[in-house]
Coordinates of N, CA and C in Angstrom, one line a residue:
M124 N 26.6 47.3 3.5 CA 27.1 46.9 2.3 C 27.6 45.3 2.0
M125 N 28.9 45.2 2.9 CA 29.3 44.1 2.4 C 28.1 42.5 2.3
K126 N 27.4 43.0 4.0 CA 26.2 42.1 3.7 C 25.5 41.4 3.4
M127 N 25.3 43.0 3.0 CA 24.0 42.8 1.7 C 24.6 41.6 0.5
N128 N 25.2 42.4 0.0 CA 25.6 41.7 -0.8 C 26.2 40.1 -1.1
R129 N 26.6 40.1 0.2 CA 26.8 38.3 0.4 C 26.0 38.1 1.0
L130 N 24.4 38.7 1.5 CA 23.4 37.7 1.5 C 22.6 37.5 0.1
M131 N 22.6 38.4 -0.4 CA 22.0 38.6 -1.8 C 22.4 37.3 -2.8
G132 N 23.8 37.2 -2.8 CA 24.5 36.2 -3.3 C 24.4 34.6 -2.7
S133 N 23.8 35.0 -1.3 CA 23.7 33.5 -0.9 C 22.1 33.1 -1.0
A134 N 21.5 34.3 -1.1 CA 19.7 33.7 -1.6 C 19.9 33.3 -3.3
V135 N 20.9 34.0 -4.2 CA 20.7 33.4 -5.5 C 21.1 32.2 -5.2
V136 N 22.3 32.1 -4.7 CA 22.8 30.3 -4.5 C 21.8 29.6 -4.5
M137 N 21.3 29.6 -3.1 CA 20.1 29.0 -2.5 C 18.7 28.6 -3.7
S138 N 18.1 29.6 -4.1 CA 17.6 29.7 -5.1 C 18.1 28.9 -6.5
A139 N 19.0 29.2 -6.5 CA 19.4 28.2 -7.7 C 19.7 26.7 -7.5
L140 N 20.2 26.2 -6.4 CA 20.2 25.0 -6.0 C 18.7 24.3 -5.6
V141 N 17.8 25.1 -5.0 CA 16.3 24.5 -5.2 C 15.9 24.3 -6.3
L142 N 16.0 25.2 -7.8 CA 15.5 25.3 -8.8 C 16.1 24.2 -9.2
T143 N 17.6 23.8 -9.3 CA 18.0 22.6 -9.7 C 17.9 21.1 -9.0
L144 N 17.3 21.2 -7.7 CA 17.2 19.9 -7.4 C 15.9 19.5 -7.6
S145 N 15.1 20.5 -8.0 CA 13.4 20.0 -8.1 C 13.2 19.9 -9.8
A146 N 14.4 20.2 -10.2 CA 14.3 19.9 -12.0 C 14.9 18.5 -11.9
C147 N 15.8 18.2 -11.0 CA 15.9 16.5 -11.5 C 15.1 15.5 -10.3
Q148 N 14.2 16.0 -10.0 CA 13.2 14.8 -9.5 C 12.5 13.9 -10.2
K149 N 12.7 12.8 -10.5 CA 12.5 11.5 -11.0 C 10.8 11.7 -11.4
Q150 N 10.5 11.4 -12.9 CA 9.2 11.4 -13.3 C 9.0 10.1 -13.4
E151 N 7.8 9.5 -13.1 CA 7.1 7.9 -13.6 C 7.5 7.7 -14.8
G152 N 7.9 6.6 -15.2 CA 7.6 6.3 -16.5 C 6.2 5.4 -16.6
P153 N 6.0 4.8 -17.7 CA 4.6 4.0 -17.8 C 5.3 2.4 -17.5
A154 N 6.5 1.8 -17.2 CA 6.4 0.7 -16.0 C 6.6 1.3 -14.9
E155 N 6.7 2.1 -14.3 CA 6.3 2.7 -12.9 C 4.9 2.6 -12.4
K156 N 4.3 3.2 -13.2 CA 2.7 3.1 -13.0 C 2.3 2.3 -13.2
A157 N 2.7 1.1 -14.6 CA 1.7 -0.5 -14.5 C 2.8 -0.8 -12.9
G158 N 3.8 -1.1 -12.5 CA 4.0 -2.0 -11.1 C 2.8 -1.2 -10.3
K159 N 3.1 0.0 -9.9 CA 2.0 0.3 -8.5 C 0.5 -0.3 -9.4
E160 N 0.2 0.2 -10.4 CA -1.3 -0.6 -10.9 C -1.5 -1.9 -10.6
I161 N 0.0 -2.7 -10.9 CA -0.3 -4.1 -10.4 C -0.1 -4.5 -9.0
D162 N 0.6 -3.6 -8.6 CA 0.9 -3.8 -7.0 C -0.6 -3.5 -6.0
Q163 N -1.5 -2.8 -6.6 CA -2.4 -2.3 -6.2 C -3.5 -3.5 -6.6
A164 N -3.7 -3.8 -7.1 CA -4.6 -5.2 -7.5 C -4.0 -6.5 -7.1
S165 N -2.8 -6.5 -7.2 CA -2.6 -7.9 -6.0 C -2.9 -7.5 -4.6
E166 N -2.5 -6.2 -4.2 CA -3.2 -6.0 -2.5 C -4.6 -6.3 -2.5
K167 N -5.2 -6.0 -3.6 CA -6.9 -6.0 -3.3 C -6.9 -7.3 -3.7
A168 N -6.5 -8.3 -4.5 CA -6.9 -9.2 -4.7 C -6.6 -10.8 -3.5
A169 N -5.6 -10.1 -2.8 CA -5.5 -10.2 -1.4 C -6.0 -10.3 -0.5
E170 N -6.7 -9.4 -0.2 CA -7.6 -9.1 0.6 C -8.8 -9.8 0.5
Q171 N -9.7 -9.8 -0.8 CA -10.2 -10.4 -1.1 C -10.1 -11.7 -0.8
L172 N -9.1 -12.7 -1.1 CA -9.0 -14.1 -0.6 C -9.0 -14.2 0.7
K173 N -8.0 -13.3 1.8 CA -8.5 -13.1 3.0 C -10.3 -13.2 3.3
E174 N -10.4 -12.7 2.9 CA -12.4 -12.6 3.3 C -12.8 -13.7 2.9
A175 N -12.2 -14.1 1.4 CA -13.0 -15.3 1.3 C -12.7 -16.6 2.2
A176 N -11.5 -16.7 2.6 CA -10.8 -17.8 3.8 C -11.9 -17.7 4.7
D177 N -11.8 -16.5 5.4 CA -12.3 -16.3 6.6 C -13.9 -17.0 6.3
K178 N -14.8 -16.4 5.4 CA -16.2 -17.1 5.5 C -16.1 -18.2 5.3
L179 N -15.4 -19.0 4.2 CA -15.0 -20.2 4.3 C -14.9 -21.4 5.4
G180 N -13.8 -20.7 6.4 CA -13.5 -21.0 7.6 C -14.9 -21.1 8.8
Q181 N -15.2 -19.7 8.8 CA -16.5 -20.0 9.3 C -17.6 -20.8 9.2
Q182 N -17.6 -21.3 7.6 CA -18.9 -21.7 7.2 C -18.3 -23.6 7.7
L183 N -16.7 -24.0 7.7 CA -16.9 -24.9 8.1 C -16.7 -25.2 9.4
E184 N -16.9 -24.3 10.2 CA -16.6 -24.6 11.7 C -18.3 -24.7 12.3
K185 N -19.0 -24.2 11.1 CA -20.7 -24.3 11.8 C -20.7 -25.6 11.2
A186 N -19.9 -26.0 9.8 CA -20.4 -27.5 9.9 C -19.8 -28.6 11.1
G187 N -19.0 -28.2 11.2 CA -18.3 -29.2 12.1 C -19.1 -29.3 13.7
E188 N -19.4 -27.9 13.5 CA -20.3 -27.9 15.0 C -21.7 -28.9 14.8
K189 N -22.0 -28.6 13.5 CA -23.5 -29.4 12.8 C -22.8 -31.0 13.2
M190 N -21.5 -31.3 12.5 CA -21.6 -32.8 12.5 C -21.6 -33.5 14.1
Q191 N -21.0 -32.5 14.9 CA -20.7 -33.0 16.5 C -22.4 -32.9 16.9
D192 N -22.9 -32.3 16.8 CA -24.4 -32.3 17.3 C -25.4 -33.4 16.9
A193 N -25.5 -33.3 15.7 CA -25.9 -34.7 14.8 C -25.1 -36.0 15.6
S194 N -24.4 -36.1 15.3 CA -23.2 -37.2 16.4 C -23.6 -37.6 18.0
K195 N -23.9 -36.3 18.4 CA -24.1 -36.7 19.9 C -25.5 -36.9 19.8
D196 N -26.6 -36.4 19.2 CA -28.1 -37.1 18.7 C -27.6 -38.5 18.5
K197 N -26.9 -39.1 17.5 CA -26.8 -40.3 17.6 C -26.5 -41.1 18.5
D198 N -25.7 -40.8 19.2 CA -25.3 -41.6 20.4 C -26.2 -41.5 21.6
R199 N -27.2 -41.0 21.6 CA -28.0 -40.9 22.7 C -29.0 -41.9 22.4

């Protein structure tokens, strides 16, 4: 009987602890939400800039190759 009371008491304490900890969970406010949206937007913009830079680099490389080819043709 004593073990049962101790077990029930422990269960009640654990339940109260779980409820207390879950109630203390921090809720996001408008500033945190806005911050996350800004972070996501800046990450997306960074990706788009990287893609644009990659495309520009490829185009410059092609232009350089064409200039070299034209220079070789001129030297002949």
